[in-house]
Amino acid sequence: MTSGLEDVVAAETVLSDVDGRNGRLIVRGVSLDKLVVESRFEDVVGLLFEGFFPDGGAIGRALGEARSAVFAEMQADAAVVAMPPVEGMRALLARLGDGDDLATALRLVAAPAVFCTALLRLGKGLAPVPPEPGLDHAVDTLRMLHGPMPSSEQAQTLNRYLVTVADHGLNASTFAARVVASTQAGLTSSVLAALSALKGPLHGGAPGPVLDMLDDVAAPENAPQWLENALARGERLMGFGHRVYRVRDPRADALKGAVRMLAGSGAIEPRRLALAEAVEAAALELLKQRKPDRPLDTNVEFYTALLLEALGFPREAFTCVFAMGRVAGWIAHAREQAVEGRLIRPMSVYVGPVPQVAA
Ligand code: ACO
């Protein structure tokens, strides 16, 4: 048996290729470096959906209209608002009907941005801001969060983040989406399963704890000792290591570039960035010493933490923002699985007690 299904191939996909040896990510034939500088999130949704839905390649204004439709039907009651944001978002998503068509898919892509921003505002006693369907998804998301229009740097940064995380091979949440899709349960069911998998700290729940770590380290000179102590307690360093990458996660560099841009515009204090870079350098050094046989490098979550903090998302909502981008990949994979795949039903090896045989 392969522990954690490491290296097991469980699907063929045309959607993305994670090259862990060379640190490269390709989304439908386009490299991540090109995608992050040239594409709006809407374009990447179209790229992923093309061929999986009639008219799936031309998203245009349809995503904005889906935001408005989801907002109009949202019923965020007090119980949902009181939940941690990712759980509140999951509860609201569960109220969307199941379906396999493009309209359902677009509502599911629109919903995380609408629900997350509304829940955060309601949690602070503020009224949700209705979407503006003519705006780009990243621009409108920041507008729905804060009220005023974002600066072009803020909008570009969120767009870059959403594009960077939109799809990434057969990660745990995408696999969960495909398992559910293989039963023909419908797209909403797939997205709910995926979000539940994303929430864990070993997957999409890491960037909040990255900020907790930075706060606790407090000053660059404390980093080596703080990290030593964490490893001595048997803890994992959040934002480092990956199942597939044996070199640096290319998404970390895509986001570090955006973080530097924000720092250049004054949205991130130079001291905060210097602290993060000192923690990163100390962690890489320590992990190299401790695990010489297992290359552990910076992953996507480390700079995500700084980026989302600078955009004004609270750390407890970071997983919701991850879902805003990754939902595009979940849906495309779910469609690919439902259309082309078979029911996913692996085997287990029984290692429990055997019944007593009567003498
Ligand atoms: N800090 C310290 N040690 C680590 C780390 C880390 N971040 N990551 C792996 N290791 C160690 C493990 O303890 C293990 O050591 P052992 O063999 O002595 O027990 C060894 O490296 C191999 O680790 P595995 O758990 O086998 O690696 P796996 O592929 O299962 O885990 C994972 C990958 C979950 C991402 C892991 O590196 C981790 O826990 N990282 C921290 C959490 C994190 O950043 N998650 C976000 C990942 S990116 C994403 O999902 C979007």
mmCIF file of C-alpha atoms and ligand atoms in Angstrom:
data_model
loop_
_atom_site.group_PDB
_atom_site.id
_atom_site.type_symbol
_atom_site.label_atom_id
_atom_site.label_comp_id
_atom_site.label_asym_id
_atom_site.label_seq_id
_atom_site.Cartn_x
_atom_site.Cartn_y
_atom_site.Cartn_z
ATOM 1 C CA MET A 1 0.000 0.000 0.000
ATOM 2 C CA THR A 2 1.255 3.509 -0.799
ATOM 3 C CA SER A 3 0.924 5.744 2.244
ATOM 4 C CA GLY A 4 -1.072 8.876 1.446
ATOM 5 C CA LEU A 5 -1.389 7.617 -2.170
ATOM 6 C CA GLU A 6 1.998 9.290 -2.819
ATOM 7 C CA ASP A 7 2.942 8.982 -6.528
ATOM 8 C CA VAL A 8 -0.246 7.011 -7.283
ATOM 9 C CA VAL A 9 -1.820 8.187 -10.555
ATOM 10 C CA ALA A 10 -5.599 8.429 -10.023
ATOM 11 C CA ALA A 11 -6.741 10.459 -13.045
ATOM 12 C CA GLU A 12 -5.788 11.659 -16.492
ATOM 13 C CA THR A 13 -6.363 15.370 -16.923
ATOM 14 C CA VAL A 14 -5.977 18.072 -19.551
ATOM 15 C CA LEU A 15 -6.319 20.772 -16.879
ATOM 16 C CA SER A 16 -2.950 21.246 -15.173
ATOM 17 C CA ASP A 17 0.481 19.704 -14.795
ATOM 18 C CA VAL A 18 2.467 20.024 -11.572
ATOM 19 C CA ASP A 19 6.128 19.313 -12.363
ATOM 20 C CA GLY A 20 7.532 18.772 -8.899
ATOM 21 C CA ARG A 21 11.091 18.064 -10.004
ATOM 22 C CA ASN A 22 11.553 21.247 -12.002
ATOM 23 C CA GLY A 23 9.182 23.494 -10.050
ATOM 24 C CA ARG A 24 6.875 24.257 -12.965
ATOM 25 C CA LEU A 25 3.104 24.579 -13.212
ATOM 26 C CA ILE A 26 1.216 24.462 -16.514
ATOM 27 C CA VAL A 27 -2.500 25.236 -16.771
ATOM 28 C CA ARG A 28 -4.003 23.958 -20.033
ATOM 29 C CA GLY A 29 -0.816 24.491 -21.979
ATOM 30 C CA VAL A 30 0.035 27.888 -20.455
ATOM 31 C CA SER A 31 2.839 28.275 -17.898
ATOM 32 C CA LEU A 32 2.031 29.950 -14.592
ATOM 33 C CA ASP A 33 4.592 32.755 -15.192
ATOM 34 C CA LYS A 34 2.721 33.771 -18.351
ATOM 35 C CA LEU A 35 -0.718 33.310 -16.865
ATOM 36 C CA VAL A 36 -0.111 35.578 -13.856
ATOM 37 C CA VAL A 37 1.040 38.535 -15.948
ATOM 38 C CA GLU A 38 -1.430 38.243 -18.820
ATOM 39 C CA SER A 39 -4.724 36.868 -17.515
ATOM 40 C CA ARG A 40 -7.699 38.010 -15.573
ATOM 41 C CA PHE A 41 -9.234 35.399 -13.280
ATOM 42 C CA GLU A 42 -12.247 35.277 -15.628
ATOM 43 C CA ASP A 43 -9.929 34.274 -18.496
ATOM 44 C CA VAL A 44 -8.525 31.409 -16.445
ATOM 45 C CA VAL A 45 -12.042 30.224 -15.580
ATOM 46 C CA GLY A 46 -12.783 30.232 -19.338
ATOM 47 C CA LEU A 47 -9.531 28.386 -20.058
ATOM 48 C CA LEU A 48 -10.397 25.689 -17.516
ATOM 49 C CA PHE A 49 -14.058 25.388 -18.526
ATOM 50 C CA GLU A 50 -13.534 25.309 -22.304
ATOM 51 C CA GLY A 51 -14.858 22.078 -23.767
ATOM 52 C CA PHE A 52 -16.436 21.024 -20.466
ATOM 53 C CA PHE A 53 -19.541 23.207 -20.857
ATOM 54 C CA PRO A 54 -21.202 24.589 -24.004
ATOM 55 C CA ASP A 55 -19.838 28.195 -24.273
ATOM 56 C CA GLY A 56 -17.598 27.474 -21.277
ATOM 57 C CA GLY A 57 -14.634 29.292 -22.836
ATOM 58 C CA ALA A 58 -16.276 32.735 -23.004
ATOM 59 C CA ILE A 59 -17.093 33.759 -19.451
ATOM 60 C CA GLY A 60 -17.104 37.562 -19.891
ATOM 61 C CA ARG A 61 -19.852 39.313 -17.973
ATOM 62 C CA ALA A 62 -21.588 36.061 -17.024
ATOM 63 C CA LEU A 63 -19.487 35.705 -13.852
ATOM 64 C CA GLY A 64 -20.536 39.198 -12.703
ATOM 65 C CA GLU A 65 -24.178 38.346 -13.334
ATOM 66 C CA ALA A 66 -23.741 35.133 -11.358
ATOM 67 C CA ARG A 67 -22.372 37.217 -8.429
ATOM 68 C CA SER A 68 -25.533 39.324 -8.495
ATOM 69 C CA ALA A 69 -27.808 36.259 -8.643
ATOM 70 C CA VAL A 70 -26.014 34.600 -5.717
ATOM 71 C CA PHE A 71 -26.117 37.838 -3.688
ATOM 72 C CA ALA A 72 -29.864 38.289 -4.322
ATOM 73 C CA GLU A 73 -30.634 34.796 -2.987
ATOM 74 C CA MET A 74 -28.145 34.791 -0.069
ATOM 75 C CA GLN A 75 -29.730 34.191 3.352
ATOM 76 C CA ALA A 76 -26.963 34.785 5.853
ATOM 77 C CA ASP A 77 -28.754 34.396 9.196
ATOM 78 C CA ALA A 78 -27.194 35.073 12.607
ATOM 79 C CA ALA A 79 -26.190 31.421 13.136
ATOM 80 C CA VAL A 80 -24.212 31.387 9.879
ATOM 81 C CA VAL A 81 -22.579 34.763 10.616
ATOM 82 C CA ALA A 82 -21.464 33.477 14.041
ATOM 83 C CA MET A 83 -19.552 30.537 12.506
ATOM 84 C CA PRO A 84 -15.861 30.718 11.533
ATOM 85 C CA PRO A 85 -15.910 32.209 7.983
ATOM 86 C CA VAL A 86 -15.028 28.991 6.162
ATOM 87 C CA GLU A 87 -17.794 27.117 7.959
ATOM 88 C CA GLY A 88 -20.278 29.934 7.326
ATOM 89 C CA MET A 89 -19.303 29.904 3.661
ATOM 90 C CA ARG A 90 -19.745 26.128 3.506
ATOM 91 C CA ALA A 91 -23.217 26.422 5.080
ATOM 92 C CA LEU A 92 -24.269 29.029 2.486
ATOM 93 C CA LEU A 93 -22.797 27.021 -0.398
ATOM 94 C CA ALA A 94 -24.796 23.990 0.750
ATOM 95 C CA ARG A 95 -28.001 25.945 0.056
ATOM 96 C CA LEU A 96 -27.173 26.287 -3.647
ATOM 97 C CA GLY A 97 -28.895 23.642 -5.732
ATOM 98 C CA ASP A 98 -26.942 20.834 -7.377
ATOM 99 C CA GLY A 99 -26.589 20.765 -11.154
ATOM 100 C CA ASP A 100 -24.081 20.076 -13.911
ATOM 101 C CA ASP A 101 -24.634 23.012 -16.242
ATOM 102 C CA LEU A 102 -22.685 26.224 -16.851
ATOM 103 C CA ALA A 103 -25.183 28.329 -14.858
ATOM 104 C CA THR A 104 -24.581 26.176 -11.751
ATOM 105 C CA ALA A 105 -20.828 26.261 -12.365
ATOM 106 C CA LEU A 106 -20.740 30.066 -12.616
ATOM 107 C CA ARG A 107 -22.793 30.499 -9.467
ATOM 108 C CA LEU A 108 -20.359 28.244 -7.649
ATOM 109 C CA VAL A 109 -17.387 30.291 -8.929
ATOM 110 C CA ALA A 110 -19.143 33.529 -7.914
ATOM 111 C CA ALA A 111 -20.364 32.316 -4.518
ATOM 112 C CA PRO A 112 -17.138 32.171 -2.429
ATOM 113 C CA ALA A 113 -16.377 35.850 -3.183
ATOM 114 C CA VAL A 114 -19.946 36.949 -2.447
ATOM 115 C CA PHE A 115 -20.354 34.823 0.701
ATOM 116 C CA CYS A 116 -16.928 35.487 2.200
ATOM 117 C CA THR A 117 -17.116 39.281 1.824
ATOM 118 C CA ALA A 118 -20.741 39.428 3.042
ATOM 119 C CA LEU A 119 -20.023 37.244 6.085
ATOM 120 C CA LEU A 120 -16.987 39.326 7.047
ATOM 121 C CA ARG A 121 -18.982 42.560 6.837
ATOM 122 C CA LEU A 122 -21.988 41.115 8.695
ATOM 123 C CA GLY A 123 -19.598 39.860 11.393
ATOM 124 C CA LYS A 124 -18.526 43.489 11.935
ATOM 125 C CA GLY A 125 -22.128 44.740 11.970
ATOM 126 C CA LEU A 126 -21.860 46.233 8.454
ATOM 127 C CA ALA A 127 -24.294 45.708 5.590
ATOM 128 C CA PRO A 128 -23.037 43.528 2.700
ATOM 129 C CA VAL A 129 -22.066 45.464 -0.436
ATOM 130 C CA PRO A 130 -23.999 44.257 -3.518
ATOM 131 C CA PRO A 131 -21.862 43.121 -6.468
ATOM 132 C CA GLU A 132 -21.336 45.270 -9.558
ATOM 133 C CA PRO A 133 -21.631 42.769 -12.448
ATOM 134 C CA GLY A 134 -19.640 44.865 -14.938
ATOM 135 C CA LEU A 135 -16.469 44.816 -12.825
ATOM 136 C CA ASP A 136 -13.671 42.253 -12.966
ATOM 137 C CA HIS A 137 -14.041 39.555 -10.319
ATOM 138 C CA ALA A 138 -10.949 40.628 -8.314
ATOM 139 C CA VAL A 139 -11.939 44.315 -8.361
ATOM 140 C CA ASP A 140 -15.495 43.563 -7.303
ATOM 141 C CA THR A 141 -14.387 41.178 -4.555
ATOM 142 C CA LEU A 142 -12.284 43.893 -2.886
ATOM 143 C CA ARG A 143 -15.117 46.382 -3.386
ATOM 144 C CA MET A 144 -17.592 43.970 -1.753
ATOM 145 C CA LEU A 145 -15.148 43.571 1.151
ATOM 146 C CA HIS A 146 -14.239 47.201 1.827
ATOM 147 C CA GLY A 147 -16.901 49.345 0.088
ATOM 148 C CA PRO A 148 -14.800 51.758 -2.011
ATOM 149 C CA MET A 149 -13.100 50.747 -5.257
ATOM 150 C CA PRO A 150 -9.667 49.173 -4.660
ATOM 151 C CA SER A 151 -6.449 50.675 -6.024
ATOM 152 C CA SER A 152 -5.186 49.131 -9.242
ATOM 153 C CA GLU A 153 -2.263 47.537 -7.309
ATOM 154 C CA GLN A 154 -4.662 45.903 -4.845
ATOM 155 C CA ALA A 155 -6.898 44.623 -7.660
ATOM 156 C CA GLN A 156 -3.914 43.334 -9.652
ATOM 157 C CA THR A 157 -2.565 41.572 -6.575
ATOM 158 C CA LEU A 158 -5.810 39.769 -5.764
ATOM 159 C CA ASN A 159 -6.208 38.866 -9.437
ATOM 160 C CA ARG A 160 -2.680 37.430 -9.452
ATOM 161 C CA TYR A 161 -3.469 35.416 -6.334
ATOM 162 C CA LEU A 162 -6.719 33.989 -7.763
ATOM 163 C CA VAL A 163 -4.991 33.089 -11.049
ATOM 164 C CA THR A 164 -2.055 31.501 -9.184
ATOM 165 C CA VAL A 165 -4.235 29.163 -7.119
ATOM 166 C CA ALA A 166 -6.959 28.401 -9.707
ATOM 167 C CA ASP A 167 -5.791 24.864 -10.426
ATOM 168 C CA HIS A 168 -3.012 22.566 -9.230
ATOM 169 C CA GLY A 169 -3.237 18.947 -10.318
ATOM 170 C CA LEU A 170 -4.690 16.317 -8.039
ATOM 171 C CA ASN A 171 -4.300 18.059 -4.680
ATOM 172 C CA ALA A 172 -6.402 16.764 -1.754
ATOM 173 C CA SER A 173 -9.384 19.073 -2.312
ATOM 174 C CA THR A 174 -9.483 18.498 -6.085
ATOM 175 C CA PHE A 175 -9.298 14.750 -5.526
ATOM 176 C CA ALA A 176 -12.226 15.036 -3.087
ATOM 177 C CA ALA A 177 -14.165 16.948 -5.768
ATOM 178 C CA ARG A 178 -13.423 14.238 -8.328
ATOM 179 C CA VAL A 179 -14.457 11.409 -5.988
ATOM 180 C CA VAL A 180 -17.857 13.035 -5.471
ATOM 181 C CA ALA A 181 -18.204 13.878 -9.177
ATOM 182 C CA SER A 182 -17.494 10.240 -10.044
ATOM 183 C CA THR A 183 -20.791 9.313 -8.362
ATOM 184 C CA GLN A 184 -22.628 11.862 -10.617
ATOM 185 C CA ALA A 185 -23.781 13.757 -7.480
ATOM 186 C CA GLY A 186 -23.594 17.251 -9.045
ATOM 187 C CA LEU A 187 -21.220 20.240 -8.926
ATOM 188 C CA THR A 188 -22.373 21.761 -5.631
ATOM 189 C CA SER A 189 -21.767 18.462 -3.861
ATOM 190 C CA SER A 190 -18.270 18.278 -5.377
ATOM 191 C CA VAL A 191 -17.437 21.828 -4.293
ATOM 192 C CA LEU A 192 -18.651 21.187 -0.738
ATOM 193 C CA ALA A 193 -16.450 18.108 -0.447
ATOM 194 C CA ALA A 194 -13.502 20.023 -1.854
ATOM 195 C CA LEU A 195 -13.946 22.967 0.511
ATOM 196 C CA SER A 196 -14.084 20.603 3.473
ATOM 197 C CA ALA A 197 -10.751 19.092 2.408
ATOM 198 C CA LEU A 198 -9.213 22.508 1.765
ATOM 199 C CA LYS A 199 -9.991 23.709 5.277
ATOM 200 C CA GLY A 200 -7.387 21.524 7.005
ATOM 201 C CA PRO A 201 -4.048 23.073 8.088
ATOM 202 C CA LEU A 202 -2.032 20.636 5.974
ATOM 203 C CA HIS A 203 -3.741 21.981 2.828
ATOM 204 C CA GLY A 204 -5.506 25.371 2.531
ATOM 205 C CA GLY A 205 -5.637 26.207 6.216
ATOM 206 C CA ALA A 206 -1.915 27.006 6.520
ATOM 207 C CA PRO A 207 -1.632 30.755 5.788
ATOM 208 C CA GLY A 208 -3.487 31.898 8.935
ATOM 209 C CA PRO A 209 -0.995 29.980 11.100
ATOM 210 C CA VAL A 210 1.875 31.485 9.016
ATOM 211 C CA LEU A 211 0.825 34.924 10.296
ATOM 212 C CA ASP A 212 0.505 33.595 13.855
ATOM 213 C CA MET A 213 4.094 32.371 13.487
ATOM 214 C CA LEU A 214 5.336 35.744 12.208
ATOM 215 C CA ASP A 215 3.589 37.549 15.065
ATOM 216 C CA ASP A 216 5.102 35.197 17.593
ATOM 217 C CA VAL A 217 8.626 35.449 16.152
ATOM 218 C CA ALA A 218 8.187 39.257 16.254
ATOM 219 C CA ALA A 219 11.762 40.204 15.210
ATOM 220 C CA PRO A 220 14.144 38.760 12.570
ATOM 221 C CA GLU A 221 16.846 37.908 15.138
ATOM 222 C CA ASN A 222 14.386 35.654 17.044
ATOM 223 C CA ALA A 223 13.644 33.513 13.991
ATOM 224 C CA PRO A 224 16.307 30.742 14.278
ATOM 225 C CA GLN A 225 15.609 30.018 17.959
ATOM 226 C CA TRP A 226 11.817 30.244 17.579
ATOM 227 C CA LEU A 227 11.873 27.794 14.668
ATOM 228 C CA GLU A 228 14.256 25.418 16.495
ATOM 229 C CA ASN A 229 11.859 25.364 19.448
ATOM 230 C CA ALA A 230 8.859 24.700 17.188
ATOM 231 C CA LEU A 231 10.605 21.739 15.541
ATOM 232 C CA ALA A 232 11.728 20.459 18.949
ATOM 233 C CA ARG A 233 8.057 20.420 19.996
ATOM 234 C CA GLY A 234 7.389 18.229 16.924
ATOM 235 C CA GLU A 235 5.523 20.974 15.069
ATOM 236 C CA ARG A 236 5.575 21.554 11.322
ATOM 237 C CA LEU A 237 6.643 24.896 9.980
ATOM 238 C CA MET A 238 3.616 26.300 8.204
ATOM 239 C CA GLY A 239 4.214 27.450 4.628
ATOM 240 C CA PHE A 240 7.018 24.931 3.979
ATOM 241 C CA GLY A 241 7.090 21.488 2.375
ATOM 242 C CA HIS A 242 4.975 19.956 -0.343
ATOM 243 C CA ARG A 243 3.949 16.473 -1.422
ATOM 244 C CA VAL A 244 4.939 17.006 -5.061
ATOM 245 C CA TYR A 245 7.502 19.842 -5.246
ATOM 246 C CA ARG A 246 11.049 18.824 -4.491
ATOM 247 C CA VAL A 247 12.216 22.344 -5.359
ATOM 248 C CA ARG A 248 10.641 25.703 -4.711
ATOM 249 C CA ASP A 249 6.895 25.929 -5.385
ATOM 250 C CA PRO A 250 6.633 28.253 -8.439
ATOM 251 C CA ARG A 251 3.505 29.776 -6.922
ATOM 252 C CA ALA A 252 5.569 31.054 -3.975
ATOM 253 C CA ASP A 253 7.638 33.181 -6.363
ATOM 254 C CA ALA A 254 4.569 34.378 -8.276
ATOM 255 C CA LEU A 255 3.122 35.609 -4.990
ATOM 256 C CA LYS A 256 6.403 36.923 -3.574
ATOM 257 C CA GLY A 257 6.537 39.189 -6.661
ATOM 258 C CA ALA A 258 3.058 40.503 -5.828
ATOM 259 C CA VAL A 259 4.004 41.000 -2.174
ATOM 260 C CA ARG A 260 7.067 43.024 -3.211
ATOM 261 C CA MET A 261 4.837 45.130 -5.481
ATOM 262 C CA LEU A 262 2.502 45.818 -2.548
ATOM 263 C CA ALA A 263 5.476 46.652 -0.320
ATOM 264 C CA GLY A 264 6.708 49.083 -2.996
ATOM 265 C CA SER A 265 3.342 50.860 -2.909
ATOM 266 C CA GLY A 266 3.446 51.134 0.899
ATOM 267 C CA ALA A 267 0.674 48.548 1.500
ATOM 268 C CA ILE A 268 3.091 46.284 3.401
ATOM 269 C CA GLU A 269 5.451 47.736 5.978
ATOM 270 C CA PRO A 270 9.122 47.103 5.083
ATOM 271 C CA ARG A 271 9.597 45.688 8.622
ATOM 272 C CA ARG A 272 6.871 43.077 8.062
ATOM 273 C CA LEU A 273 8.419 41.960 4.778
ATOM 274 C CA ALA A 274 11.903 41.864 6.332
ATOM 275 C CA LEU A 275 10.571 39.709 9.172
ATOM 276 C CA ALA A 276 8.934 37.300 6.712
ATOM 277 C CA GLU A 277 12.119 37.034 4.641
ATOM 278 C CA ALA A 278 14.195 36.380 7.765
ATOM 279 C CA VAL A 279 11.788 33.652 8.925
ATOM 280 C CA GLU A 280 11.800 32.097 5.453
ATOM 281 C CA ALA A 281 15.608 32.070 5.265
ATOM 282 C CA ALA A 282 15.982 30.632 8.795
ATOM 283 C CA ALA A 283 13.310 27.983 8.171
ATOM 284 C CA LEU A 284 14.911 26.834 4.910
ATOM 285 C CA GLU A 285 18.309 26.571 6.582
ATOM 286 C CA LEU A 286 16.934 24.618 9.521
ATOM 287 C CA LEU A 287 14.820 22.261 7.401
ATOM 288 C CA LYS A 288 17.863 21.542 5.213
ATOM 289 C CA GLN A 289 19.867 20.573 8.301
ATOM 290 C CA ARG A 290 17.066 18.532 9.878
ATOM 291 C CA LYS A 291 15.828 16.747 6.755
ATOM 292 C CA PRO A 292 18.804 16.451 4.404
ATOM 293 C CA ASP A 293 17.075 13.645 2.459
ATOM 294 C CA ARG A 294 13.721 15.386 2.046
ATOM 295 C CA PRO A 295 13.943 18.739 0.244
ATOM 296 C CA LEU A 296 11.478 21.050 2.019
ATOM 297 C CA ASP A 297 11.092 24.450 0.410
ATOM 298 C CA THR A 298 8.716 27.406 0.626
ATOM 299 C CA ASN A 299 5.192 26.602 -0.562
ATOM 300 C CA VAL A 300 2.350 28.781 -1.882
ATOM 301 C CA GLU A 301 0.943 29.470 1.573
ATOM 302 C CA PHE A 302 3.885 31.437 2.992
ATOM 303 C CA TYR A 303 3.573 34.574 0.836
ATOM 304 C CA THR A 304 -0.189 34.102 0.547
ATOM 305 C CA ALA A 305 -0.348 35.062 4.207
ATOM 306 C CA LEU A 306 1.369 38.425 3.697
ATOM 307 C CA LEU A 307 -0.529 39.137 0.513
ATOM 308 C CA LEU A 308 -4.010 38.521 1.931
ATOM 309 C CA GLU A 309 -3.173 40.397 5.127
ATOM 310 C CA ALA A 310 -2.135 43.431 3.066
ATOM 311 C CA LEU A 311 -5.387 43.272 1.092
ATOM 312 C CA GLY A 312 -7.358 43.519 4.344
ATOM 313 C CA PHE A 313 -8.657 39.961 4.682
ATOM 314 C CA PRO A 314 -8.613 38.736 8.293
ATOM 315 C CA ARG A 315 -6.497 35.619 8.806
ATOM 316 C CA GLU A 316 -9.463 33.460 9.811
ATOM 317 C CA ALA A 317 -10.888 34.018 6.287
ATOM 318 C CA PHE A 318 -7.743 33.121 4.295
ATOM 319 C CA THR A 319 -9.057 29.643 3.430
ATOM 320 C CA CYS A 320 -12.209 31.262 2.001
ATOM 321 C CA VAL A 321 -10.060 33.423 -0.291
ATOM 322 C CA PHE A 322 -8.145 30.328 -1.417
ATOM 323 C CA ALA A 323 -11.514 28.755 -2.263
ATOM 324 C CA MET A 324 -12.435 31.840 -4.370
ATOM 325 C CA GLY A 325 -9.653 30.896 -6.779
ATOM 326 C CA ARG A 326 -9.484 27.093 -6.485
ATOM 327 C CA VAL A 327 -13.232 26.678 -7.030
ATOM 328 C CA ALA A 328 -12.560 27.112 -10.772
ATOM 329 C CA GLY A 329 -10.241 24.095 -10.796
ATOM 330 C CA TRP A 330 -12.560 22.001 -8.614
ATOM 331 C CA ILE A 331 -15.440 22.510 -11.045
ATOM 332 C CA ALA A 332 -13.372 21.808 -14.169
ATOM 333 C CA HIS A 333 -11.977 18.615 -12.594
ATOM 334 C CA ALA A 334 -15.440 17.555 -11.425
ATOM 335 C CA ARG A 335 -16.773 17.972 -14.978
ATOM 336 C CA GLU A 336 -13.813 16.140 -16.467
ATOM 337 C CA GLN A 337 -14.340 13.280 -14.028
ATOM 338 C CA ALA A 338 -18.121 13.117 -14.527
ATOM 339 C CA VAL A 339 -17.858 13.225 -18.322
ATOM 340 C CA GLU A 340 -14.820 11.030 -18.914
ATOM 341 C CA GLY A 341 -14.088 9.086 -15.735
ATOM 342 C CA ARG A 342 -15.462 6.042 -13.944
ATOM 343 C CA LEU A 343 -16.788 5.703 -10.392
ATOM 344 C CA ILE A 344 -13.768 6.081 -8.067
ATOM 345 C CA ARG A 345 -13.834 3.088 -5.775
ATOM 346 C CA PRO A 346 -10.420 1.888 -4.511
ATOM 347 C CA MET A 347 -9.772 -1.091 -2.233
ATOM 348 C CA SER A 348 -8.644 -1.282 1.375
ATOM 349 C CA VAL A 349 -6.647 -4.033 3.064
ATOM 350 C CA TYR A 350 -8.385 -5.395 6.152
ATOM 351 C CA VAL A 351 -5.998 -5.533 9.112
ATOM 352 C CA GLY A 352 -8.598 -5.824 11.915
ATOM 353 C CA PRO A 353 -9.523 -8.839 14.050
ATOM 354 C CA VAL A 354 -10.899 -11.909 12.322
ATOM 355 C CA PRO A 355 -14.054 -13.656 13.610
ATOM 356 C CA GLN A 356 -13.531 -16.641 15.941
ATOM 357 C CA VAL A 357 -14.095 -19.884 14.074
ATOM 358 C CA ALA A 358 -16.281 -22.263 16.130
ATOM 359 C CA ALA A 359 -14.394 -25.437 17.073
HETATM 360 N N1 ACO B 1 7.972 21.430 8.818
HETATM 361 C C1 ACO B 1 8.684 20.478 9.424
HETATM 362 N N2 ACO B 1 8.805 19.223 8.963
HETATM 363 C C2 ACO B 1 8.163 18.917 7.835
HETATM 364 C C3 ACO B 1 7.396 19.857 7.129
HETATM 365 C C4 ACO B 1 7.310 21.159 7.667
HETATM 366 N N3 ACO B 1 6.594 22.112 7.075
HETATM 367 N N4 ACO B 1 6.858 19.270 6.049
HETATM 368 C C5 ACO B 1 7.276 18.004 6.047
HETATM 369 N N5 ACO B 1 8.074 17.779 7.137
HETATM 370 C C6 ACO B 1 8.718 16.537 7.503
HETATM 371 C C7 ACO B 1 7.743 15.558 8.127
HETATM 372 O O1 ACO B 1 7.652 15.716 9.530
HETATM 373 C C8 ACO B 1 8.314 14.228 7.712
HETATM 374 O O2 ACO B 1 9.376 13.912 8.597
HETATM 375 P P1 ACO B 1 9.565 12.375 9.119
HETATM 376 O O3 ACO B 1 9.803 11.587 7.852
HETATM 377 O O4 ACO B 1 10.733 12.475 10.020
HETATM 378 O O5 ACO B 1 8.276 12.026 9.781
HETATM 379 C C9 ACO B 1 8.951 14.525 6.350
HETATM 380 O O6 ACO B 1 9.206 15.925 6.304
HETATM 381 C C10 ACO B 1 8.032 14.171 5.204
HETATM 382 O O7 ACO B 1 6.775 14.748 5.447
HETATM 383 P P2 ACO B 1 5.411 14.104 4.974
HETATM 384 O O8 ACO B 1 4.365 14.374 6.010
HETATM 385 O O9 ACO B 1 5.597 12.700 4.539
HETATM 386 O O10 ACO B 1 5.137 14.943 3.694
HETATM 387 P P3 ACO B 1 3.754 15.077 2.995
HETATM 388 O O11 ACO B 1 4.019 15.028 1.565
HETATM 389 O O12 ACO B 1 2.757 14.115 3.528
HETATM 390 O O13 ACO B 1 3.295 16.520 3.497
HETATM 391 C C11 ACO B 1 2.711 18.766 3.642
HETATM 392 C C12 ACO B 1 3.193 17.648 2.709
HETATM 393 C C13 ACO B 1 1.410 18.324 4.306
HETATM 394 C C14 ACO B 1 2.422 20.015 2.835
HETATM 395 C C15 ACO B 1 3.801 19.038 4.711
HETATM 396 O O14 ACO B 1 4.995 19.468 4.092
HETATM 397 C C16 ACO B 1 3.340 20.033 5.772
HETATM 398 O O15 ACO B 1 2.711 19.626 6.746
HETATM 399 N N6 ACO B 1 3.658 21.360 5.606
HETATM 400 C C17 ACO B 1 3.214 22.357 6.537
HETATM 401 C C18 ACO B 1 1.759 22.760 6.266
HETATM 402 C C19 ACO B 1 1.617 23.554 4.979
HETATM 403 O O16 ACO B 1 2.404 24.449 4.690
HETATM 404 N N7 ACO B 1 0.557 23.221 4.211
HETATM 405 C C20 ACO B 1 0.268 23.887 2.938
HETATM 406 C C21 ACO B 1 0.696 23.028 1.792
HETATM 407 S S1 ACO B 1 0.458 23.808 0.215
HETATM 408 C C22 ACO B 1 -1.175 23.531 -0.135
HETATM 409 O O17 ACO B 1 -1.753 22.552 0.231
HETATM 410 C C23 ACO B 1 -1.903 24.546 -0.874
#
